[in-house]
C-alpha positions as a printed Julia matrix, in Angstrom:
389×3 Matrix{Float64}:
  13.53    3.68  -30.14
  12.0     6.23  -32.47
  14.67    8.54  -33.84
  12.22   11.57  -33.53
  12.91   12.26  -29.98
  15.02   11.45  -27.09
  14.0     8.87  -24.33
  11.16    9.92  -22.19
  12.58   11.26  -18.91
  10.92   10.86  -15.69
  11.77   11.93  -12.01
   9.93    9.96   -9.49
   9.86   10.98   -5.86
   8.04    9.49   -2.72
   8.93    7.08   -0.05
   9.62    6.66    3.7
   7.25    3.67    3.72
   6.24    0.95    1.25
   2.83    2.55    0.84
   4.59    5.49   -0.95
   7.43    3.58   -2.46
   5.91    0.45   -4.17
   3.16    2.23   -6.24
   5.91    4.46   -7.5
   7.99    1.4    -8.5
   4.93   -0.26  -10.13
   4.28    2.95  -12.09
   7.78    3.11  -13.33
   7.88   -0.45  -14.45
   4.54   -0.06  -16.14
   5.65    3.18  -17.87
   8.83    1.45  -18.95
   6.66   -1.42  -20.58
   4.39    1.02  -22.21
   7.22    3.05  -23.84
   9.01   -0.05  -24.95
   5.87   -1.39  -26.76
   6.05    2.04  -28.72
   9.74    1.5   -29.47
  10.63    4.35  -27.02
  12.81    4.18  -23.97
  12.61    5.62  -20.45
  15.24    7.43  -18.39
  14.35    7.54  -14.81
  15.89    9.21  -11.81
  14.47    8.65   -8.26
  14.93   11.55   -5.87
  14.43   10.47   -2.3
  16.01   10.5     1.25
  19.42    8.97    1.85
  19.66    5.6     3.36
  15.89    5.03    2.93
  13.5     2.28    1.68
  13.24    4.21   -1.76
  17.05    4.35   -1.94
  17.36    0.54   -1.42
  14.6    -0.17   -3.89
  15.95    2.15   -6.57
  19.32    0.33   -6.1
  17.76   -3.06   -6.46
  15.91   -2.03   -9.57
  19.01   -0.37  -11.24
  17.25    3.08  -11.13
  19.39    6.14  -10.68
  19.06    7.79   -7.36
  19.79   11.24   -5.86
  19.18   12.19   -2.27
  17.83   15.47   -0.86
  17.36   16.92    2.6
  14.01   16.05    4.14
  12.01   17.78    6.85
   9.69   15.65    8.84
   6.89   16.78   11.04
   5.99   15.13   14.3
   2.23   15.44   14.46
   0.29   16.19   17.58
  -3.57   17.0    18.21
  -2.18   19.93   20.38
  -1.06   22.82   17.94
   1.47   24.0    20.52
   3.18   20.75   20.57
   3.65   21.03   16.75
   5.95   23.96   17.27
   8.52   21.78   18.83
  12.28   22.2    18.55
  12.6    18.97   16.79
   9.94   20.1    14.21
  11.45   23.64   13.85
  14.86   21.96   13.22
  13.52   19.57   10.64
  11.49   22.0     8.8
  14.53   24.27    8.39
  15.93   21.46    6.18
  13.2    22.06    3.69
  14.61   24.95    1.81
  17.89   23.09    1.48
  16.06   20.16    0.11
  14.24   22.32   -2.39
  17.62   23.69   -3.68
  18.99   20.22   -3.99
  16.04   19.12   -5.82
  16.13   22.04   -8.29
  19.7    21.12   -9.0
  18.8    17.57   -9.79
  15.66   18.55  -11.86
  17.73   21.06  -13.91
  20.59   18.62  -14.63
  18.13   15.64  -15.47
  15.8    17.78  -17.33
  12.68   15.47  -16.96
   9.48   15.52  -19.02
   7.54   15.1   -15.84
   7.88   14.58  -12.01
   5.69   11.96  -10.26
   5.24   12.21   -6.58
   3.65    9.62   -4.53
   3.83   11.12   -1.11
   5.92   11.09    2.0
   7.88   13.9     3.28
  10.53   13.73    0.58
   8.09   14.54   -2.09
   7.55   18.09   -0.73
  10.99   19.55   -1.62
  10.93   17.86   -5.01
   7.46   18.8    -6.04
   7.93   22.4    -4.8
  11.2    22.67   -6.99
   9.51   21.22   -9.87
   6.41   23.62   -9.96
   7.73   26.77   -8.42
  11.3    26.9    -9.54
  11.8    24.58  -12.66
   8.14   24.71  -14.17
   8.09   21.17  -14.8
   4.7    19.33  -14.93
   3.95   17.5   -11.58
   1.64   14.45  -11.07
   0.71   13.82   -7.47
  -0.54   10.31   -6.72
  -2.45    9.71   -3.46
  -2.85    6.05   -2.26
  -5.31    6.71    0.56
  -8.89    8.05    0.73
  -7.69   11.34    2.42
  -4.69   13.26    0.91
  -1.63   12.93    3.04
   0.11   15.96    4.41
   2.85   15.98    1.65
   0.28   15.54   -1.18
  -2.08   18.24    0.27
   1.05   20.68    0.17
   1.66   19.89   -3.4
  -1.83   19.37   -4.74
  -2.67   23.05   -5.54
   0.31   23.47   -7.86
   0.17   20.05   -9.49
  -0.62   19.59  -13.18
  -2.73   16.5   -12.25
  -3.75   14.8    -8.95
  -4.43   11.23   -9.33
  -6.42    9.69   -6.48
  -7.26    5.99   -5.63
 -10.88    6.25   -4.77
 -13.86    8.21   -6.05
 -14.66    9.04   -2.47
 -11.54   11.37   -2.26
 -13.06   13.86   -4.82
 -15.58   15.52   -2.46
 -12.86   15.92   -0.01
 -10.77   17.93   -2.33
 -10.89   21.84   -2.77
 -12.64   22.99   -5.81
  -9.38   24.08   -7.47
  -7.6    20.7    -6.86
 -10.8    18.78   -7.89
 -10.53   20.28  -11.4
  -7.08   18.59  -11.75
  -8.14   15.3   -10.13
  -8.53   11.9   -11.92
  -9.39    8.67  -10.34
  -6.76    6.05  -11.34
  -6.73    3.65   -8.35
  -3.68    2.66   -6.52
  -1.1     0.64   -8.59
  -0.78   -3.11   -7.83
   2.18   -5.22   -8.5
   1.29   -7.34  -11.5
   2.66  -10.53   -9.93
  -0.24  -10.38   -7.36
  -2.52  -11.43  -10.14
  -0.38  -14.63  -10.91
  -1.04  -16.68   -7.88
  -1.97  -20.37   -7.86
  -3.38  -22.12   -4.75
  -1.64  -25.32   -5.45
   1.67  -23.56   -5.31
   0.96  -22.15   -1.9
   0.05  -25.57   -0.62
   3.39  -27.08   -2.06
   5.66  -24.06   -0.97
   4.41  -23.93    2.63
   3.59  -27.5     3.04
   0.02  -27.22    3.86
  -0.84  -30.83    3.38
  -2.75  -31.01    6.73
  -5.32  -28.46    5.52
  -8.83  -29.75    5.19
  -9.89  -28.85    1.68
 -13.56  -28.68    2.69
 -12.89  -25.71    4.86
 -12.28  -22.04    3.87
  -8.68  -20.77    4.27
  -8.03  -17.59    6.24
  -4.71  -15.63    5.72
  -3.74  -13.38    8.63
  -1.12  -10.78    8.3
  -0.04   -7.66   10.15
   2.57   -6.68    7.6
   6.19   -7.6     6.98
   7.21   -7.09   10.59
   3.94   -8.55   12.09
   1.58   -6.84   14.49
   1.33   -7.6    18.02
  -2.3    -6.55   18.34
  -3.29   -8.72   15.22
  -1.26  -11.65   16.6
  -2.8   -11.49   20.06
  -6.47  -11.25   18.73
  -6.08  -14.24   16.47
  -4.09  -16.27   19.16
  -7.2   -15.64   21.41
  -9.8   -17.0    18.95
  -7.47  -19.67   17.4
  -9.13  -22.67   18.92
 -12.46  -21.66   17.46
 -10.99  -20.47   14.23
  -9.24  -23.87   13.44
 -12.53  -25.68   13.91
 -13.92  -23.54   11.1
 -11.05  -22.87    8.71
  -7.55  -23.52    7.68
  -5.13  -20.67    8.89
  -2.0   -19.17    7.55
  -0.74  -16.89    9.97
   2.17  -14.51    8.88
   3.22  -13.03   12.32
   6.53  -11.29   11.75
   9.94  -13.16   12.32
  10.44  -11.81   15.87
   7.09  -13.22   17.07
   7.35  -16.81   15.87
   8.75  -18.54   18.79
   6.52  -16.89   21.23
   3.25  -17.62   19.27
   4.51  -21.27   18.71
   4.58  -21.6    22.52
   1.21  -19.94   23.15
  -0.52  -21.96   20.5
   0.84  -25.36   21.37
  -2.29  -26.23   23.1
  -4.12  -26.82   19.8
  -5.42  -30.43   19.13
  -3.35  -32.46   16.61
  -6.2   -31.83   14.15
  -6.31  -28.11   14.74
  -2.61  -27.83   14.71
  -2.52  -29.41   11.07
  -4.81  -26.65   10.01
  -2.6   -23.94   11.5
   0.52  -22.71    9.46
   2.59  -20.18   11.39
   5.27  -18.34    9.54
   7.38  -15.26   10.15
   7.29  -13.86    6.67
   5.66  -14.49    3.33
   7.73  -13.47    0.37
   7.65  -14.56   -3.21
   4.82  -17.01   -2.43
   2.39  -14.23   -1.49
   0.38  -14.26   -4.76
  -0.09  -17.94   -4.25
  -1.18  -17.53   -0.59
  -3.63  -14.82   -1.69
  -4.94  -17.03   -4.38
  -5.49  -19.89   -1.85
  -7.15  -17.54    0.74
 -10.88  -17.22    0.97
 -10.9   -14.63    3.77
  -8.1   -12.27    4.86
  -7.5   -10.71    8.3
  -5.09   -7.8     8.09
  -4.29   -4.11    8.66
  -5.8    -1.71    6.32
  -2.93    0.17    4.66
  -3.55    1.48    1.13
  -1.36   -1.08   -0.59
  -3.14   -3.97    1.22
  -6.53   -2.56    0.3
  -5.47   -2.02   -3.39
  -4.5    -5.64   -3.59
  -7.28   -7.25   -1.94
  -9.88   -5.34   -3.72
  -8.22   -5.94   -7.12
  -8.44   -9.6    -6.27
 -11.82   -9.63   -4.77
 -10.98  -10.95   -1.41
 -13.41  -10.73    1.49
 -11.54   -9.16    4.55
 -11.69   -8.24    8.16
  -9.75   -5.23    8.64
  -7.96   -4.22   11.94
  -6.61   -0.64   11.28
  -3.39    0.6    12.86
  -4.59    3.16   15.3
  -1.41    5.15   15.08
  -1.34    5.48   11.15
  -0.76    9.13    9.83
  -3.95   11.05    9.97
  -5.77    7.79   11.09
  -5.62    6.81    7.36
  -6.1     3.11    7.86
  -9.43    3.57    9.71
 -10.65    5.84    6.9
  -9.56    3.22    4.42
 -11.3     0.39    6.31
 -14.5     2.27    7.16
 -14.99    3.26    3.36
 -15.1    -0.27    2.37
 -17.11   -1.51    5.39
 -19.78    1.19    4.75
 -20.07   -0.31    1.23
 -20.38   -4.0     2.43
 -17.03   -4.63    0.71
 -15.08   -5.54    3.98
 -15.67   -5.75    7.85
 -13.69   -3.14    9.87
 -12.8    -3.52   13.58
 -12.55    0.09   14.68
 -14.28    0.89   17.85
 -14.52   -2.53   19.58
 -11.24   -4.17   18.79
 -11.53   -7.38   20.85
 -11.12  -10.98   20.2
 -14.84  -11.46   20.73
 -15.61   -8.91   18.04
 -13.21  -10.55   15.68
 -14.84  -13.9    16.18
 -18.27  -12.3    15.46
 -16.94  -10.4    12.47
 -15.24  -13.37   10.8
 -17.82  -16.23   11.68
 -20.31  -15.36    8.95
 -17.7   -15.16    6.23
 -16.61  -18.76    7.19
 -19.96  -20.51    7.68
 -21.85  -18.81    4.75
 -20.32  -19.16    1.39
 -23.06  -16.93   -0.19
 -22.29  -14.06    2.31
 -18.52  -14.56    1.53
 -19.04  -14.52   -2.18
 -21.25  -11.33   -1.97
 -18.61   -9.53   -0.14
 -15.89  -10.64   -2.65
 -18.09   -9.18   -5.3
 -18.43   -5.94   -3.59
 -14.77   -5.73   -2.89
 -13.95   -6.49   -6.49
 -16.06   -3.47   -7.51
 -13.84   -1.23   -5.49
 -10.74   -2.82   -6.97
  -8.88   -1.19   -9.87
  -6.47   -3.81  -11.37
  -5.53   -1.44  -14.24
  -4.55    1.32  -11.8
  -0.85    1.37  -12.9
  -1.97    1.67  -16.58
  -4.4     4.49  -15.59
  -1.59    6.41  -13.73
   0.73    5.95  -16.68
  -1.88    7.54  -18.9
  -2.03   10.49  -16.59
   1.89   10.88  -16.54
   2.01   10.87  -20.23
  -0.74   13.28  -20.73
   0.76   15.68  -18.26
   4.12   15.48  -20.12
   2.17   16.1   -23.45
   3.08   12.63  -24.83
């Protein structure tokens, strides 16, 4: 460590979901590596909600953690319903959270605060900018700023966004502080080897002459995605090998419902509840992906240049998954099932990608054009600049 100055001190806040938590973790790891390459050290404190995903991730990574009170808002298209007793009660917790965050910031004395969204980012970001005068970097993973980040953006030192298409949606004042970094992608995603997926999952019945489709609805699985794929499966296994990650609770039911496949078709269909450490290898093997369109998924698939058919989660906050998917579909970088979400439409969408290698290759190239594999490094640049380092 250089003797000229103390370790770089970072407070990171954000969480509630993996979409907010894991980009923050990737940024922390990348910043740590950057500083180490200079002979410097990083002190980091994660401020989040008690008993949350971010608290568990911080503990697993050996990152110091402090909790603050969080106020959540239950959304409704009806403004009257927004003023519900539950919302009023929860929002009354925000001032307490701000005071707790101020205490943590004053004690830790960070060079900068990085907020990646989620309700918990609000009290921390407000305390940093309004009470403690600490530089704040806000990072947005989706095309449209989430509610927490919209609240913080006007006072932030820098607003890092994941897509150039976000810039026109910002107010003029926020746009002046905005920089396009992309959404940080875990470095291990780029290390996949197809052969390792075959060995790890025992995919020896796969036909190497056919493309491979990876189906996923997220760690817990998705009833909608599972049902759509189940309904086209006899056709699908005629044209492709299929790895179907369905969620642990759905394995037995799907195994019964897909038991009618021919022996040849069944050999080309691998059903699994969860794909863990072998995910990079599965992605490397996959020629086409059928999945939800969360920001993290899109960041990984575009960075890898994977053709995808997206089935957005209709209940995602602010309908963000549909916005994410539509943006790529409008640019020929993916297919999006938004209005007609049926098995027939899924088959129609995926068929050209399986039967026409040139079309598959063209979509892969357009997806890659939207990918930012160096997003974590870009975000670290912004964090260091905001801190004057």
